[in-house]
Short mmCIF file of C-alpha atoms in Angstrom, two decimals:
data_model
loop_
_atom_site.label_atom_id
_atom_site.label_comp_id
_atom_site.label_asym_id
_atom_site.label_seq_id
_atom_site.Cartn_x
_atom_site.Cartn_y
_atom_site.Cartn_z
CA MET A 1 28.65 -29.28 127.78
CA LEU A 2 32.39 -28.15 128.24
CA SER A 3 32.81 -31.84 129.34
CA ILE A 4 31.59 -33.46 126.42
CA LEU A 5 33.74 -30.90 124.02
CA ALA A 6 36.82 -31.85 126.15
CA ALA A 7 36.35 -35.56 125.78
CA GLY A 8 35.78 -35.12 122.09
CA SER A 9 38.81 -32.73 121.74
CA ILE A 10 41.13 -35.71 123.58
CA PHE A 11 39.59 -38.78 122.01
CA PHE A 12 39.89 -38.04 118.16
CA PRO A 13 43.49 -36.59 117.96
CA GLY A 14 44.50 -39.23 120.77
CA LEU A 15 43.35 -42.40 118.71
CA PHE A 16 45.34 -40.55 115.86
CA LEU A 17 48.36 -40.38 118.04
CA LEU A 18 47.94 -43.87 119.49
CA SER A 19 47.16 -45.66 115.81
CA LYS A 20 50.36 -43.73 114.39
CA ARG A 21 52.40 -44.72 117.51
CA PHE A 22 51.36 -48.63 117.03
CA LEU A 23 52.15 -48.36 113.22
CA LYS A 24 55.42 -47.19 113.85
CA HIS A 25 56.66 -49.14 116.51
CA GLY A 26 54.30 -51.99 116.84
CA PRO A 27 55.85 -55.68 116.85
CA GLY A 28 56.35 -56.37 113.32
CA LEU A 29 55.08 -53.31 111.99
CA ARG A 30 57.66 -50.32 111.67
CA TRP A 31 55.62 -48.26 109.17
CA SER A 32 56.69 -45.15 107.81
CA GLU A 33 55.72 -41.82 109.32
CA LYS A 34 54.00 -41.17 105.78
CA ASP A 35 52.08 -44.67 105.92
CA ALA A 36 51.26 -44.41 109.79
CA VAL A 37 49.91 -40.74 109.29
CA ILE A 38 47.68 -41.56 106.09
CA VAL A 39 46.29 -45.08 107.43
CA SER A 40 45.75 -43.46 111.15
CA SER A 41 43.80 -40.65 109.69
CA ARG A 42 41.38 -42.80 107.61
CA LEU A 43 41.03 -45.35 110.62
CA VAL A 44 39.85 -42.10 113.08
CA SER A 45 37.58 -41.28 110.29
CA SER A 46 36.01 -44.72 109.93
CA ILE A 47 35.55 -45.05 113.77
CA GLN A 48 34.03 -41.49 114.02
CA ALA A 49 31.53 -42.78 111.15
CA ILE A 50 30.93 -45.99 113.01
CA MET A 51 30.09 -44.21 116.23
CA ALA A 52 28.11 -41.64 114.26
CA SER A 53 25.95 -44.04 112.55
CA SER A 54 25.23 -45.80 115.59
CA ALA A 55 23.85 -42.87 117.56
CA GLY A 56 21.80 -42.09 114.40
CA TYR A 57 20.46 -45.29 114.39
CA ILE A 58 19.78 -45.58 118.12
CA ILE A 59 17.85 -41.74 117.89
CA ALA A 60 16.05 -42.39 115.04
CA CYS A 61 14.49 -45.61 116.23
CA SER A 62 13.65 -44.01 119.57
CA CYS A 63 11.87 -41.15 118.22
CA LYS A 64 8.19 -42.09 117.39
CA ASP A 65 6.81 -38.37 116.92
CA ILE A 66 9.63 -37.21 114.57
CA ILE A 67 9.28 -33.51 115.65
CA GLU A 68 8.46 -33.61 119.06
CA ASP A 69 10.55 -36.71 120.65
CA GLN A 70 13.75 -36.16 122.15
CA HIS A 71 16.93 -38.16 122.89
CA TRP A 72 19.89 -37.26 125.10
CA LEU A 73 22.30 -38.77 122.63
CA THR A 74 21.47 -36.01 119.98
CA SER A 75 23.03 -32.95 121.22
CA SER A 76 25.64 -35.04 123.43
CA TYR A 77 27.07 -36.48 120.43
CA ILE A 78 26.93 -33.57 118.31
CA LEU A 79 29.03 -31.78 121.08
CA PHE A 80 31.35 -34.86 121.12
CA ALA A 81 31.89 -34.86 117.47
CA VAL A 82 32.61 -30.97 117.18
CA PRO A 83 36.31 -31.24 117.75
CA TYR A 84 36.38 -34.20 115.03
CA PHE A 85 36.03 -31.68 112.16
CA ILE A 86 38.45 -29.24 113.65
CA TYR A 87 41.03 -32.22 114.06
CA ASP A 88 40.29 -33.60 110.80
CA ILE A 89 41.28 -30.33 108.87
CA TYR A 90 44.65 -31.02 110.68
CA ALA A 91 44.85 -34.48 109.92
CA MET A 92 43.88 -33.99 106.18
CA PHE A 93 46.86 -31.57 105.94
CA LEU A 94 49.49 -34.13 107.61
CA CYS A 95 48.07 -36.50 104.68
CA TYR A 96 48.57 -33.77 102.03
CA TRP A 97 52.20 -32.78 103.29
CA TYR A 98 53.60 -36.33 103.34
CA LYS A 99 52.26 -37.00 99.81
CA LEU A 100 53.70 -33.62 98.95
CA GLN A 101 56.97 -34.81 100.18
CA VAL A 102 57.24 -37.90 98.40
CA LYS A 103 56.14 -36.50 95.19
CA ASP A 104 58.92 -33.69 95.42
CA HIS A 105 61.49 -36.42 96.37
CA GLU A 106 60.35 -38.49 93.41
CA GLU A 107 60.79 -35.43 91.11
CA ASP A 108 64.33 -34.48 92.47
CA SER A 109 62.98 -31.02 93.25
CA GLU A 110 63.36 -29.02 96.74
CA ALA A 111 60.46 -29.38 99.30
CA LYS A 112 58.12 -26.82 99.02
CA PRO A 113 57.84 -24.15 101.95
CA MET A 114 55.13 -24.85 104.37
CA ARG A 115 53.15 -21.49 103.10
CA SER A 116 52.89 -22.86 99.78
CA ALA A 117 52.08 -26.54 101.05
CA ILE A 118 49.07 -24.91 102.75
CA SER A 119 48.04 -23.00 99.90
CA GLY A 120 48.05 -25.74 97.82
CA TYR A 121 46.20 -27.95 100.32
CA LEU A 122 43.48 -25.40 100.61
CA ARG A 123 43.01 -25.34 96.87
CA ARG A 124 43.01 -29.05 96.51
CA GLU A 125 40.67 -29.79 99.32
CA PHE A 126 38.92 -26.36 99.26
CA LEU A 127 35.55 -28.07 99.18
CA MET A 128 36.30 -30.26 102.13
CA VAL A 129 37.66 -27.93 104.54
CA LEU A 130 34.75 -25.59 103.76
CA HIS A 131 32.46 -28.45 104.57
CA HIS A 132 34.10 -29.06 107.84
CA VAL A 133 34.10 -25.31 108.49
CA VAL A 134 30.58 -24.97 108.43
CA MET A 135 29.80 -27.90 110.22
CA VAL A 136 31.44 -26.30 113.05
CA THR A 137 30.33 -22.97 112.61
CA VAL A 138 26.90 -23.24 111.17
CA CYS A 139 25.37 -26.63 111.69
CA PHE A 140 26.85 -27.21 115.47
CA PRO A 141 24.89 -23.88 116.71
CA VAL A 142 22.08 -24.78 114.42
CA SER A 143 21.63 -28.20 115.78
CA VAL A 144 22.64 -27.64 119.58
CA PHE A 145 20.78 -24.30 119.99
CA TRP A 146 18.64 -22.90 117.38
CA ARG A 147 16.36 -26.29 117.17
CA GLN A 148 15.43 -25.98 120.66
CA GLY A 149 15.23 -29.53 121.17
CA LYS A 150 12.90 -30.34 118.27
CA GLY A 151 13.60 -32.80 115.37
CA ASP A 152 15.95 -35.26 116.99
CA TYR A 153 14.75 -37.77 114.62
CA PHE A 154 15.78 -35.87 111.54
CA GLN A 155 19.27 -35.16 113.33
CA GLY A 156 19.58 -38.86 113.91
CA VAL A 157 18.61 -40.02 110.41
CA MET A 158 21.55 -37.06 109.03
CA PHE A 159 23.95 -39.15 111.51
CA LEU A 160 23.40 -41.96 109.07
CA ALA A 161 24.97 -40.18 106.20
CA GLU A 162 28.21 -41.34 108.01
CA LEU A 163 27.53 -45.36 106.95
CA SER A 164 29.54 -44.54 103.58
CA THR A 165 32.77 -43.17 105.18
CA PRO A 166 34.33 -46.29 106.13
CA SER A 167 34.22 -47.56 102.52
CA VAL A 168 35.47 -44.00 101.17
CA CYS A 169 38.39 -44.35 103.54
CA LEU A 170 39.32 -47.67 102.65
CA GLY A 171 38.89 -46.65 98.75
CA LYS A 172 41.33 -43.87 99.47
CA ILE A 173 44.02 -46.12 101.05
CA LEU A 174 43.77 -48.91 98.51
CA ILE A 175 44.41 -46.01 95.66
CA GLN A 176 46.97 -44.87 97.73
CA TYR A 177 49.08 -48.03 97.44
CA LYS A 178 48.22 -48.84 94.19
CA GLN A 179 45.57 -51.61 94.74
CA GLN A 180 43.05 -50.55 92.13
CA HIS A 181 43.46 -54.08 90.38
CA THR A 182 42.31 -55.88 93.38
CA LEU A 183 39.04 -57.73 94.17
CA LEU A 184 38.63 -55.79 97.13
CA HIS A 185 39.08 -52.45 95.52
CA LYS A 186 36.19 -53.21 93.23
CA VAL A 187 33.93 -54.83 95.75
CA ASN A 188 34.56 -51.70 97.97
CA GLY A 189 33.79 -49.42 95.08
CA ALA A 190 30.62 -50.99 94.29
CA LEU A 191 29.59 -50.87 97.97
CA MET A 192 30.70 -47.11 98.36
CA LEU A 193 28.75 -46.09 95.35
CA VAL A 194 25.67 -47.91 96.83
CA THR A 195 25.74 -46.43 100.42
CA PHE A 196 27.02 -42.94 99.04
CA PHE A 197 24.11 -42.39 97.10
CA ILE A 198 21.61 -43.88 99.53
CA CYS A 199 22.83 -42.30 102.64
CA ARG A 200 24.07 -38.79 101.26
CA VAL A 201 22.41 -38.09 97.97
CA LEU A 202 18.87 -39.76 98.77
CA LEU A 203 19.21 -38.28 102.54
CA PHE A 204 17.38 -35.07 101.81
CA PRO A 205 14.49 -36.22 99.65
CA TYR A 206 13.98 -38.70 102.41
CA LEU A 207 13.68 -36.11 105.15
CA TYR A 208 11.19 -33.98 102.86
CA TYR A 209 9.28 -37.46 102.41
CA ALA A 210 9.05 -38.14 106.01
CA TYR A 211 8.13 -34.57 107.00
CA GLY A 212 5.28 -34.79 104.34
CA ARG A 213 3.99 -37.95 105.88
CA TYR A 214 4.16 -36.64 108.99
CA ALA A 215 2.35 -33.21 108.13
CA SER A 216 -0.12 -35.44 105.66
CA ILE A 217 0.81 -33.08 102.66
CA PRO A 218 2.26 -34.16 99.41
CA PHE A 219 5.82 -34.72 98.71
CA TYR A 220 5.98 -31.93 96.24
CA MET A 221 4.45 -29.63 98.61
CA VAL A 222 7.16 -29.70 101.59
CA PRO A 223 9.51 -27.29 100.01
CA LEU A 224 6.30 -24.76 100.03
CA SER A 225 5.18 -25.61 103.51
CA VAL A 226 8.86 -25.23 105.68
CA PRO A 227 10.65 -22.09 106.23
CA TRP A 228 12.91 -20.96 103.46
CA GLN A 229 15.77 -21.65 105.83
CA TYR A 230 15.29 -25.25 105.94
CA ASN A 231 15.33 -25.47 101.96
CA ALA A 232 18.29 -23.30 101.97
CA GLY A 233 20.20 -25.36 104.37
CA ALA A 234 19.38 -28.65 102.55
CA ALA A 235 20.53 -27.25 99.21
CA LEU A 236 23.60 -26.02 100.88
CA LEU A 237 24.43 -29.34 102.53
CA MET A 238 23.21 -31.75 99.53
CA ALA A 239 25.18 -29.80 96.75
CA PRO A 240 28.60 -31.01 97.70
CA GLN A 241 27.13 -34.73 98.31
CA VAL A 242 26.01 -34.54 94.80
CA TYR A 243 29.38 -33.12 93.21
CA TRP A 244 31.35 -36.04 95.37
CA PHE A 245 29.06 -38.62 93.97
CA SER A 246 29.75 -37.42 90.54
CA LEU A 247 33.15 -37.94 91.24
CA ILE A 248 32.74 -41.36 92.70
CA CYS A 249 30.81 -42.20 89.48
CA ARG A 250 33.32 -41.17 87.20
CA GLY A 251 35.97 -43.11 89.24
CA ALA A 252 33.68 -46.27 89.17
CA PHE A 253 33.34 -45.87 85.40
CA ARG A 254 37.17 -45.54 84.57
CA LEU A 255 37.78 -48.44 86.61
CA PHE A 256 35.47 -50.89 85.06
CA THR A 257 35.94 -49.72 81.52
CA ARG A 258 39.64 -49.92 82.10
CA ALA A 259 39.47 -53.44 83.22
CA SER A 260 37.00 -54.17 80.13
CA ARG A 261 39.49 -52.66 77.82
CA HIS A 262 42.53 -54.71 79.42
CA LYS A 263 40.35 -58.20 79.24
CA ALA A 264 39.65 -57.44 75.76
CA ALA A 265 43.17 -56.65 74.87
CA ASN A 266 44.53 -59.94 76.62
CA SER A 267 41.98 -61.87 74.85
CA SER A 268 43.20 -60.51 71.26
CA LYS A 269 46.74 -61.35 71.87
CA ASP A 270 48.89 -64.75 71.56
CA PRO A 271 48.93 -65.85 75.18
CA LYS A 272 52.54 -67.02 74.41
CA THR A 273 53.49 -63.49 73.32
CA SER A 274 51.36 -61.11 75.69
CA LEU A 275 53.05 -59.51 78.50
CA GLN A 276 51.82 -59.71 82.15
CA PRO A 277 50.21 -56.64 83.45
CA PRO A 278 52.15 -54.81 85.88
CA ALA A 279 51.78 -55.42 89.77
CA ASN A 280 49.80 -52.12 90.41
CA GLY A 281 47.26 -52.51 87.68
CA TYR A 282 48.66 -49.59 85.39
CA SER A 283 49.87 -49.52 82.05
CA PRO A 284 53.22 -47.50 81.74
CA ARG A 285 51.68 -44.46 80.42
CA GLU A 286 49.03 -44.53 83.04
CA THR A 287 49.09 -42.29 86.30
CA ASP A 288 47.21 -41.95 89.24
CA SER A 289 44.35 -39.38 88.63
CA HIS A 290 43.14 -39.10 92.20
#
């Protein structure tokens, strides 16, 4: 157990440092510290998501009996991934810190002290930080010890929730670098919307459905047939997913309505006198709301 935890503690921060160093000093790259930190943190998150999804697929496909069957990869990957959530809290703060420095520089104001930056980060990312803390302090002991080896299939399916993470990370990078006007951003946005809804919002109803089939009871009777702790845990884990999905929907709605308005405005103007849109896809009065 300790060796797997140690491996995760070395792998994720080490991958972040290696990626940051390569982006800053690689031949033909020479990225700034801020850009290297932001992109490296998204890269590590995407790699973790791919690993978790792959482990989840293997586990779910291997468990024929969704309650009793076990797979060694279940507990092993949980142990390996726990350090990632601790590392990611720090990586998210680094991204916030460098964005804050750039904002202060653009406004010609003094850089905020570290204590102020930490409090601002916790306010802005409270839900995400809370999610990571709960994963380490609650989900980890429940998954490794309290389950007592049962329900590996359900754990594997929950790993598949990470399938949406790479598109979320790519979307954040494109927004950071003002690429909302590109076809890649629109295609990635549609993919993010679909994968997040299927892998995170529909995940918990599917788990109830799978157990209903296993126990030969109707879907609507499953919440009444399992201990209240399962229902409470599912509700607490699903609530932030629904909230984040609502934010994604709002972002997608703004993106496509903005594109429709822009297209309509261009078609109503004389081509000879109309101005070209700015390179970043914004009008002079628009600001990044993310």
